[in-house]
Amino acid sequence: DAGITQSPRHKVTETGTPVTLRCHQTENHRYMYWYRQDPGHGLRLIHYSYGVKDTDKGEVSDGYSVSRSKTEDFLLTLESATSSQTSVYFCAISESLEGHQPQHFGDGTRLSIL
Amino acid sequence: AQKVTQAQTEISVVEKEDVTLDCVYETRDTTYYLFWYKQPPSGELVFLIRRNSFDEQNEISGRYSWNFQKSTSSFNFTITASQVVDSAVYFCALRSIQGAQKLVFGQGTRLTINP
């Protein structure tokens, strides 16, 4: 299994509070991704990183920010959580730009915003 | 724009039946990759198979087989002699060679195998 650890695994918080999710990898892969999974939508890309301090927006980036200060860590922050951000969040990693390399996923973080 | 459609939201079959999960995709790229992932009830995403746009050979792995037809932009997944352990949500995904290799997922098909 790819060495990807997401923390926390579960979190319940209130609307308006800041939330940070962490993705830690031990594979030294360059590319890291944050997705959210919602019923009827599959997984949708929030933000991704193609190197330390290099990040870009995905399909559903509004309300989210990311940071990558080290190769192994990719943080997803909800500055002021809203109920629409209740979801399951997955981190993924990829070794290279070779399209045949599959992305490998962490076990997910279930986030509930009350 | 790229798009993946899994029209079957839920499928329920009896154990030992064969079942096919459909996946239709849209892309303007000439080179791309298609993937299937499995999400069992425990929630993790498990990579099953990858296929590139230049390789239309079907693939078989045990009870699993995949049929890629570029002419119809489809990449269907068949489970033969289904088992209860096959119960999961299955996602089809498309990956461009452009940019940072982002994956575009279908909505997923929830497969239930009843004993």
PDB file of C-alpha atoms in Angstrom:
ATOM      1  CA  ASP A   1       0.000   0.000   0.000  1.00  0.00           C
ATOM      2  CA  ALA A   2       1.149   3.522  -0.800  1.00  0.00           C
ATOM      3  CA  GLY A   3       2.358   5.337   2.303  1.00  0.00           C
ATOM      4  CA  ILE A   4      -0.322   7.982   2.611  1.00  0.00           C
ATOM      5  CA  THR A   5      -1.712   9.090   5.941  1.00  0.00           C
ATOM      6  CA  GLN A   6      -4.599  11.485   6.307  1.00  0.00           C
ATOM      7  CA  SER A   7      -5.371  13.180   9.587  1.00  0.00           C
ATOM      8  CA  PRO A   8      -7.725  13.482  11.236  1.00  0.00           C
ATOM      9  CA  ARG A   9      -9.819  10.587   9.964  1.00  0.00           C
ATOM     10  CA  HIS A  10     -13.012  12.073  11.343  1.00  0.00           C
ATOM     11  CA  LYS A  11     -13.886  15.574  12.425  1.00  0.00           C
ATOM     12  CA  VAL A  12     -17.038  17.353  13.493  1.00  0.00           C
ATOM     13  CA  THR A  13     -16.964  21.105  13.781  1.00  0.00           C
ATOM     14  CA  GLU A  14     -19.199  24.134  13.627  1.00  0.00           C
ATOM     15  CA  THR A  15     -19.928  26.550  10.831  1.00  0.00           C
ATOM     16  CA  GLY A  16     -17.486  29.425  10.705  1.00  0.00           C
ATOM     17  CA  THR A  17     -14.561  27.653  12.331  1.00  0.00           C
ATOM     18  CA  PRO A  18     -11.257  27.073  10.543  1.00  0.00           C
ATOM     19  CA  VAL A  19     -10.346  23.488   9.711  1.00  0.00           C
ATOM     20  CA  THR A  20      -7.071  22.028   8.479  1.00  0.00           C
ATOM     21  CA  LEU A  21      -6.701  18.555   7.049  1.00  0.00           C
ATOM     22  CA  ARG A  22      -3.301  16.989   6.648  1.00  0.00           C
ATOM     23  CA  CYS A  23      -1.982  14.563   4.080  1.00  0.00           C
ATOM     24  CA  HIS A  24       1.385  12.982   4.770  1.00  0.00           C
ATOM     25  CA  GLN A  25       3.217  10.716   2.322  1.00  0.00           C
ATOM     26  CA  THR A  26       6.325   8.620   2.706  1.00  0.00           C
ATOM     27  CA  GLU A  27       6.765   7.879  -1.015  1.00  0.00           C
ATOM     28  CA  ASN A  28       8.596  11.088  -1.959  1.00  0.00           C
ATOM     29  CA  HIS A  29       6.126  11.584  -4.815  1.00  0.00           C
ATOM     30  CA  ARG A  30       6.105  14.983  -6.441  1.00  0.00           C
ATOM     31  CA  TYR A  31       2.388  15.328  -7.135  1.00  0.00           C
ATOM     32  CA  MET A  32      -0.285  15.544  -4.488  1.00  0.00           C
ATOM     33  CA  TYR A  33      -4.019  16.133  -4.799  1.00  0.00           C
ATOM     34  CA  TRP A  34      -7.031  16.877  -2.646  1.00  0.00           C
ATOM     35  CA  TYR A  35     -10.452  15.596  -3.703  1.00  0.00           C
ATOM     36  CA  ARG A  36     -13.856  15.684  -2.120  1.00  0.00           C
ATOM     37  CA  GLN A  37     -16.399  12.909  -2.522  1.00  0.00           C
ATOM     38  CA  ASP A  38     -20.100  13.672  -2.489  1.00  0.00           C
ATOM     39  CA  PRO A  39     -23.083  11.504  -3.448  1.00  0.00           C
ATOM     40  CA  GLY A  40     -23.907  11.832  -7.135  1.00  0.00           C
ATOM     41  CA  HIS A  41     -20.659  13.627  -7.931  1.00  0.00           C
ATOM     42  CA  GLY A  42     -17.962  11.025  -7.583  1.00  0.00           C
ATOM     43  CA  LEU A  43     -14.674  12.622  -6.607  1.00  0.00           C
ATOM     44  CA  ARG A  44     -13.921  16.193  -7.576  1.00  0.00           C
ATOM     45  CA  LEU A  45     -10.541  17.853  -7.486  1.00  0.00           C
ATOM     46  CA  ILE A  46     -10.133  20.734  -5.042  1.00  0.00           C
ATOM     47  CA  HIS A  47      -6.454  21.663  -5.322  1.00  0.00           C
ATOM     48  CA  TYR A  48      -3.277  19.967  -6.373  1.00  0.00           C
ATOM     49  CA  SER A  49       0.453  20.427  -5.971  1.00  0.00           C
ATOM     50  CA  TYR A  50       3.228  19.742  -8.427  1.00  0.00           C
ATOM     51  CA  GLY A  51       6.065  20.463  -6.038  1.00  0.00           C
ATOM     52  CA  VAL A  52       7.021  22.234  -2.838  1.00  0.00           C
ATOM     53  CA  LYS A  53       5.244  25.592  -2.751  1.00  0.00           C
ATOM     54  CA  ASP A  54       3.750  24.915  -6.193  1.00  0.00           C
ATOM     55  CA  THR A  55       0.000  24.540  -6.083  1.00  0.00           C
ATOM     56  CA  ASP A  56      -2.965  25.163  -8.344  1.00  0.00           C
ATOM     57  CA  LYS A  57      -6.732  25.162  -8.250  1.00  0.00           C
ATOM     58  CA  GLY A  58      -8.945  22.303  -9.230  1.00  0.00           C
ATOM     59  CA  GLU A  59     -12.586  22.083 -10.157  1.00  0.00           C
ATOM     60  CA  VAL A  60     -14.103  23.030  -6.785  1.00  0.00           C
ATOM     61  CA  SER A  61     -11.532  25.254  -5.094  1.00  0.00           C
ATOM     62  CA  ASP A  62     -13.769  28.024  -3.707  1.00  0.00           C
ATOM     63  CA  GLY A  63     -13.570  28.183   0.079  1.00  0.00           C
ATOM     64  CA  TYR A  64     -10.397  26.089   0.252  1.00  0.00           C
ATOM     65  CA  SER A  65      -6.694  26.883   0.398  1.00  0.00           C
ATOM     66  CA  VAL A  66      -3.680  24.596   0.414  1.00  0.00           C
ATOM     67  CA  SER A  67      -0.047  24.703   1.349  1.00  0.00           C
ATOM     68  CA  ARG A  68       2.918  22.485   0.694  1.00  0.00           C
ATOM     69  CA  SER A  69       6.060  23.480   2.571  1.00  0.00           C
ATOM     70  CA  LYS A  70       7.608  20.006   2.421  1.00  0.00           C
ATOM     71  CA  THR A  71       7.466  17.242  -0.153  1.00  0.00           C
ATOM     72  CA  GLU A  72       5.752  14.914   2.277  1.00  0.00           C
ATOM     73  CA  ASP A  73       2.981  17.169   3.553  1.00  0.00           C
ATOM     74  CA  PHE A  74       0.021  18.732   1.780  1.00  0.00           C
ATOM     75  CA  LEU A  75      -2.414  20.714   3.920  1.00  0.00           C
ATOM     76  CA  LEU A  76      -5.995  21.589   3.022  1.00  0.00           C
ATOM     77  CA  THR A  77      -7.545  24.490   4.926  1.00  0.00           C
ATOM     78  CA  LEU A  78     -11.135  25.591   5.175  1.00  0.00           C
ATOM     79  CA  GLU A  79     -10.769  29.162   6.422  1.00  0.00           C
ATOM     80  CA  SER A  80     -14.383  29.430   7.575  1.00  0.00           C
ATOM     81  CA  ALA A  81     -16.181  26.125   7.275  1.00  0.00           C
ATOM     82  CA  THR A  82     -19.693  25.982   5.842  1.00  0.00           C
ATOM     83  CA  SER A  83     -22.235  23.164   5.886  1.00  0.00           C
ATOM     84  CA  SER A  84     -21.759  22.691   2.129  1.00  0.00           C
ATOM     85  CA  GLN A  85     -18.207  21.568   2.874  1.00  0.00           C
ATOM     86  CA  THR A  86     -19.448  18.532   4.754  1.00  0.00           C
ATOM     87  CA  SER A  87     -17.902  15.738   2.741  1.00  0.00           C
ATOM     88  CA  VAL A  88     -15.342  12.985   2.629  1.00  0.00           C
ATOM     89  CA  TYR A  89     -11.934  14.314   1.651  1.00  0.00           C
ATOM     90  CA  PHE A  90      -9.319  12.204  -0.078  1.00  0.00           C
ATOM     91  CA  CYS A  91      -5.684  12.930  -0.621  1.00  0.00           C
ATOM     92  CA  ALA A  92      -3.881  11.314  -3.546  1.00  0.00           C
ATOM     93  CA  ILE A  93      -0.291  11.124  -4.692  1.00  0.00           C
ATOM     94  CA  SER A  94       1.353  10.467  -8.018  1.00  0.00           C
ATOM     95  CA  GLU A  95       4.958   9.794  -8.800  1.00  0.00           C
ATOM     96  CA  SER A  96       5.415  11.557 -12.094  1.00  0.00           C
ATOM     97  CA  LEU A  97       3.871  13.201 -15.094  1.00  0.00           C
ATOM     98  CA  GLU A  98       3.752   9.847 -16.815  1.00  0.00           C
ATOM     99  CA  GLY A  99       0.031   9.502 -17.400  1.00  0.00           C
ATOM    100  CA  HIS A 100       0.056   5.780 -16.859  1.00  0.00           C
ATOM    101  CA  GLN A 101       1.068   6.148 -13.244  1.00  0.00           C
ATOM    102  CA  PRO A 102      -2.085   5.683 -11.188  1.00  0.00           C
ATOM    103  CA  GLN A 103      -2.873   8.021  -8.389  1.00  0.00           C
ATOM    104  CA  HIS A 104      -2.894   6.316  -5.022  1.00  0.00           C
ATOM    105  CA  PHE A 105      -5.302   7.478  -2.396  1.00  0.00           C
ATOM    106  CA  GLY A 106      -5.300   7.912   1.339  1.00  0.00           C
ATOM    107  CA  ASP A 107      -8.084   6.427   3.446  1.00  0.00           C
ATOM    108  CA  GLY A 108     -10.092   9.647   3.547  1.00  0.00           C
ATOM    109  CA  THR A 109     -11.221  12.170   6.152  1.00  0.00           C
ATOM    110  CA  ARG A 110     -14.895  12.391   6.999  1.00  0.00           C
ATOM    111  CA  LEU A 111     -15.685  16.016   7.823  1.00  0.00           C
ATOM    112  CA  SER A 112     -19.023  17.165   9.212  1.00  0.00           C
ATOM    113  CA  ILE A 113     -19.828  20.860   9.516  1.00  0.00           C
ATOM    114  CA  LEU A 114     -22.792  21.508  11.793  1.00  0.00           C
TER     115      LEU A 114
ATOM    116  CA  ALA B   1     -13.738  19.664 -21.292  1.00  0.00           C
ATOM    117  CA  GLN B   2     -13.363  16.157 -20.047  1.00  0.00           C
ATOM    118  CA  LYS B   3     -16.245  14.167 -18.681  1.00  0.00           C
ATOM    119  CA  VAL B   4     -16.898  10.659 -17.442  1.00  0.00           C
ATOM    120  CA  THR B   5     -20.404   9.260 -17.203  1.00  0.00           C
ATOM    121  CA  GLN B   6     -21.424   6.181 -15.279  1.00  0.00           C
ATOM    122  CA  ALA B   7     -25.113   6.025 -16.017  1.00  0.00           C
ATOM    123  CA  GLN B   8     -25.813   3.129 -13.659  1.00  0.00           C
ATOM    124  CA  THR B   9     -26.149   4.609 -10.191  1.00  0.00           C
ATOM    125  CA  GLU B  10     -26.887   1.308  -8.478  1.00  0.00           C
ATOM    126  CA  ILE B  11     -26.851  -2.313  -9.555  1.00  0.00           C
ATOM    127  CA  SER B  12     -28.006  -5.261  -7.506  1.00  0.00           C
ATOM    128  CA  VAL B  13     -27.468  -8.863  -8.566  1.00  0.00           C
ATOM    129  CA  VAL B  14     -27.467 -12.288  -7.005  1.00  0.00           C
ATOM    130  CA  GLU B  15     -24.165 -13.968  -6.306  1.00  0.00           C
ATOM    131  CA  LYS B  16     -22.607 -15.850  -9.239  1.00  0.00           C
ATOM    132  CA  GLU B  17     -24.306 -13.660 -11.815  1.00  0.00           C
ATOM    133  CA  ASP B  18     -22.179 -11.758 -14.301  1.00  0.00           C
ATOM    134  CA  VAL B  19     -22.438  -7.982 -14.146  1.00  0.00           C
ATOM    135  CA  THR B  20     -21.175  -5.198 -16.387  1.00  0.00           C
ATOM    136  CA  LEU B  21     -20.516  -1.653 -15.231  1.00  0.00           C
ATOM    137  CA  ASP B  22     -20.671   0.950 -17.958  1.00  0.00           C
ATOM    138  CA  CYS B  23     -18.345   3.909 -18.405  1.00  0.00           C
ATOM    139  CA  VAL B  24     -18.541   6.483 -21.191  1.00  0.00           C
ATOM    140  CA  TYR B  25     -16.059   9.311 -21.460  1.00  0.00           C
ATOM    141  CA  GLU B  26     -15.543  12.537 -23.361  1.00  0.00           C
ATOM    142  CA  THR B  27     -12.202  14.115 -24.192  1.00  0.00           C
ATOM    143  CA  ARG B  28     -10.560  16.058 -26.985  1.00  0.00           C
ATOM    144  CA  ASP B  29      -7.154  14.647 -26.194  1.00  0.00           C
ATOM    145  CA  THR B  30      -5.698  12.015 -28.475  1.00  0.00           C
ATOM    146  CA  THR B  31      -3.620  10.575 -25.665  1.00  0.00           C
ATOM    147  CA  TYR B  32      -5.262   9.816 -22.363  1.00  0.00           C
ATOM    148  CA  TYR B  33      -5.581   7.164 -19.712  1.00  0.00           C
ATOM    149  CA  LEU B  34      -8.598   5.455 -18.237  1.00  0.00           C
ATOM    150  CA  PHE B  35      -8.799   3.922 -14.797  1.00  0.00           C
ATOM    151  CA  TRP B  36     -11.141   1.915 -12.638  1.00  0.00           C
ATOM    152  CA  TYR B  37     -11.121   2.223  -8.868  1.00  0.00           C
ATOM    153  CA  LYS B  38     -13.015   0.195  -6.282  1.00  0.00           C
ATOM    154  CA  GLN B  39     -14.326   1.661  -3.045  1.00  0.00           C
ATOM    155  CA  PRO B  40     -15.392  -1.112  -0.655  1.00  0.00           C
ATOM    156  CA  PRO B  41     -17.642  -0.386   2.338  1.00  0.00           C
ATOM    157  CA  SER B  42     -14.547   0.375   4.408  1.00  0.00           C
ATOM    158  CA  GLY B  43     -14.139   3.523   2.316  1.00  0.00           C
ATOM    159  CA  GLU B  44     -10.672   3.397   0.808  1.00  0.00           C
ATOM    160  CA  LEU B  45     -10.085   3.718  -2.922  1.00  0.00           C
ATOM    161  CA  VAL B  46      -8.349   0.790  -4.550  1.00  0.00           C
ATOM    162  CA  PHE B  47      -6.771   1.051  -7.985  1.00  0.00           C
ATOM    163  CA  LEU B  48      -7.929  -1.785 -10.275  1.00  0.00           C
ATOM    164  CA  ILE B  49      -6.746  -1.120 -13.798  1.00  0.00           C
ATOM    165  CA  ARG B  50      -5.282   1.433 -16.174  1.00  0.00           C
ATOM    166  CA  ARG B  51      -5.659   1.573 -19.928  1.00  0.00           C
ATOM    167  CA  ASN B  52      -4.070   4.044 -22.363  1.00  0.00           C
ATOM    168  CA  SER B  53      -5.806   5.410 -25.420  1.00  0.00           C
ATOM    169  CA  PHE B  54      -3.532   3.572 -27.830  1.00  0.00           C
ATOM    170  CA  ASP B  55      -4.200   0.148 -26.430  1.00  0.00           C
ATOM    171  CA  GLU B  56      -7.625  -1.218 -27.245  1.00  0.00           C
ATOM    172  CA  GLN B  57      -6.864  -4.747 -26.197  1.00  0.00           C
ATOM    173  CA  ASN B  58      -9.303  -6.114 -23.713  1.00  0.00           C
ATOM    174  CA  GLU B  59      -7.862  -7.242 -20.438  1.00  0.00           C
ATOM    175  CA  ILE B  60      -8.807 -10.065 -18.151  1.00  0.00           C
ATOM    176  CA  SER B  61      -7.664 -10.505 -14.581  1.00  0.00           C
ATOM    177  CA  GLY B  62      -9.275 -13.447 -12.888  1.00  0.00           C
ATOM    178  CA  ARG B  63     -13.009 -12.770 -12.714  1.00  0.00           C
ATOM    179  CA  TYR B  64     -12.541  -9.174 -13.867  1.00  0.00           C
ATOM    180  CA  SER B  65     -12.412  -8.047 -17.479  1.00  0.00           C
ATOM    181  CA  TRP B  66     -12.361  -4.682 -19.166  1.00  0.00           C
ATOM    182  CA  ASN B  67     -13.606  -3.775 -22.626  1.00  0.00           C
ATOM    183  CA  PHE B  68     -12.167  -0.565 -24.109  1.00  0.00           C
ATOM    184  CA  GLN B  69     -13.788   0.683 -27.300  1.00  0.00           C
ATOM    185  CA  LYS B  70     -12.428   3.948 -28.576  1.00  0.00           C
ATOM    186  CA  SER B  71     -15.068   4.136 -31.313  1.00  0.00           C
ATOM    187  CA  THR B  72     -17.811   4.440 -28.720  1.00  0.00           C
ATOM    188  CA  SER B  73     -15.684   6.154 -26.027  1.00  0.00           C
ATOM    189  CA  SER B  74     -16.467   3.404 -23.586  1.00  0.00           C
ATOM    190  CA  PHE B  75     -14.458   1.498 -21.015  1.00  0.00           C
ATOM    191  CA  ASN B  76     -16.741  -1.096 -19.495  1.00  0.00           C
ATOM    192  CA  PHE B  77     -15.966  -3.391 -16.592  1.00  0.00           C
ATOM    193  CA  THR B  78     -17.362  -6.904 -16.244  1.00  0.00           C
ATOM    194  CA  ILE B  79     -17.292  -9.105 -13.189  1.00  0.00           C
ATOM    195  CA  THR B  80     -17.877 -12.754 -13.955  1.00  0.00           C
ATOM    196  CA  ALA B  81     -19.412 -15.068 -11.347  1.00  0.00           C
ATOM    197  CA  SER B  82     -19.842 -12.207  -8.894  1.00  0.00           C
ATOM    198  CA  GLN B  83     -19.184 -12.686  -5.202  1.00  0.00           C
ATOM    199  CA  VAL B  84     -20.434 -10.865  -2.128  1.00  0.00           C
ATOM    200  CA  VAL B  85     -16.931  -9.410  -1.645  1.00  0.00           C
ATOM    201  CA  ASP B  86     -17.353  -7.586  -4.950  1.00  0.00           C
ATOM    202  CA  SER B  87     -19.942  -5.336  -3.320  1.00  0.00           C
ATOM    203  CA  ALA B  88     -18.541  -1.819  -3.528  1.00  0.00           C
ATOM    204  CA  VAL B  89     -18.782   1.483  -5.316  1.00  0.00           C
ATOM    205  CA  TYR B  90     -16.829   1.424  -8.563  1.00  0.00           C
ATOM    206  CA  PHE B  91     -15.447   4.552 -10.167  1.00  0.00           C
ATOM    207  CA  CYS B  92     -14.282   5.063 -13.699  1.00  0.00           C
ATOM    208  CA  ALA B  93     -11.804   7.922 -14.217  1.00  0.00           C
ATOM    209  CA  LEU B  94     -10.088   9.724 -17.083  1.00  0.00           C
ATOM    210  CA  ARG B  95      -6.659  11.283 -16.956  1.00  0.00           C
ATOM    211  CA  SER B  96      -5.218  13.689 -19.476  1.00  0.00           C
ATOM    212  CA  ILE B  97      -1.522  13.927 -20.240  1.00  0.00           C
ATOM    213  CA  GLN B  98      -1.870  17.677 -20.058  1.00  0.00           C
ATOM    214  CA  GLY B  99      -1.029  19.717 -17.010  1.00  0.00           C
ATOM    215  CA  ALA B 100      -0.681  17.929 -13.707  1.00  0.00           C
ATOM    216  CA  GLN B 101      -2.369  14.715 -14.713  1.00  0.00           C
ATOM    217  CA  LYS B 102      -5.628  15.458 -12.987  1.00  0.00           C
ATOM    218  CA  LEU B 103      -8.174  12.687 -12.710  1.00  0.00           C
ATOM    219  CA  VAL B 104     -11.776  13.252 -13.732  1.00  0.00           C
ATOM    220  CA  PHE B 105     -14.116  10.777 -12.084  1.00  0.00           C
ATOM    221  CA  GLY B 106     -17.501   9.441 -12.993  1.00  0.00           C
ATOM    222  CA  GLN B 107     -20.270   9.538 -10.431  1.00  0.00           C
ATOM    223  CA  GLY B 108     -19.691   5.942  -9.401  1.00  0.00           C
ATOM    224  CA  THR B 109     -21.813   2.794  -9.555  1.00  0.00           C
ATOM    225  CA  ARG B 110     -22.846   1.126  -6.319  1.00  0.00           C
ATOM    226  CA  LEU B 111     -22.765  -2.622  -6.856  1.00  0.00           C
ATOM    227  CA  THR B 112     -24.498  -4.908  -4.403  1.00  0.00           C
ATOM    228  CA  ILE B 113     -24.034  -8.645  -4.645  1.00  0.00           C
ATOM    229  CA  ASN B 114     -26.698 -10.509  -2.726  1.00  0.00           C
ATOM    230  CA  PRO B 115     -26.051 -14.024  -1.408  1.00  0.00           C
TER     231      PRO B 115
END
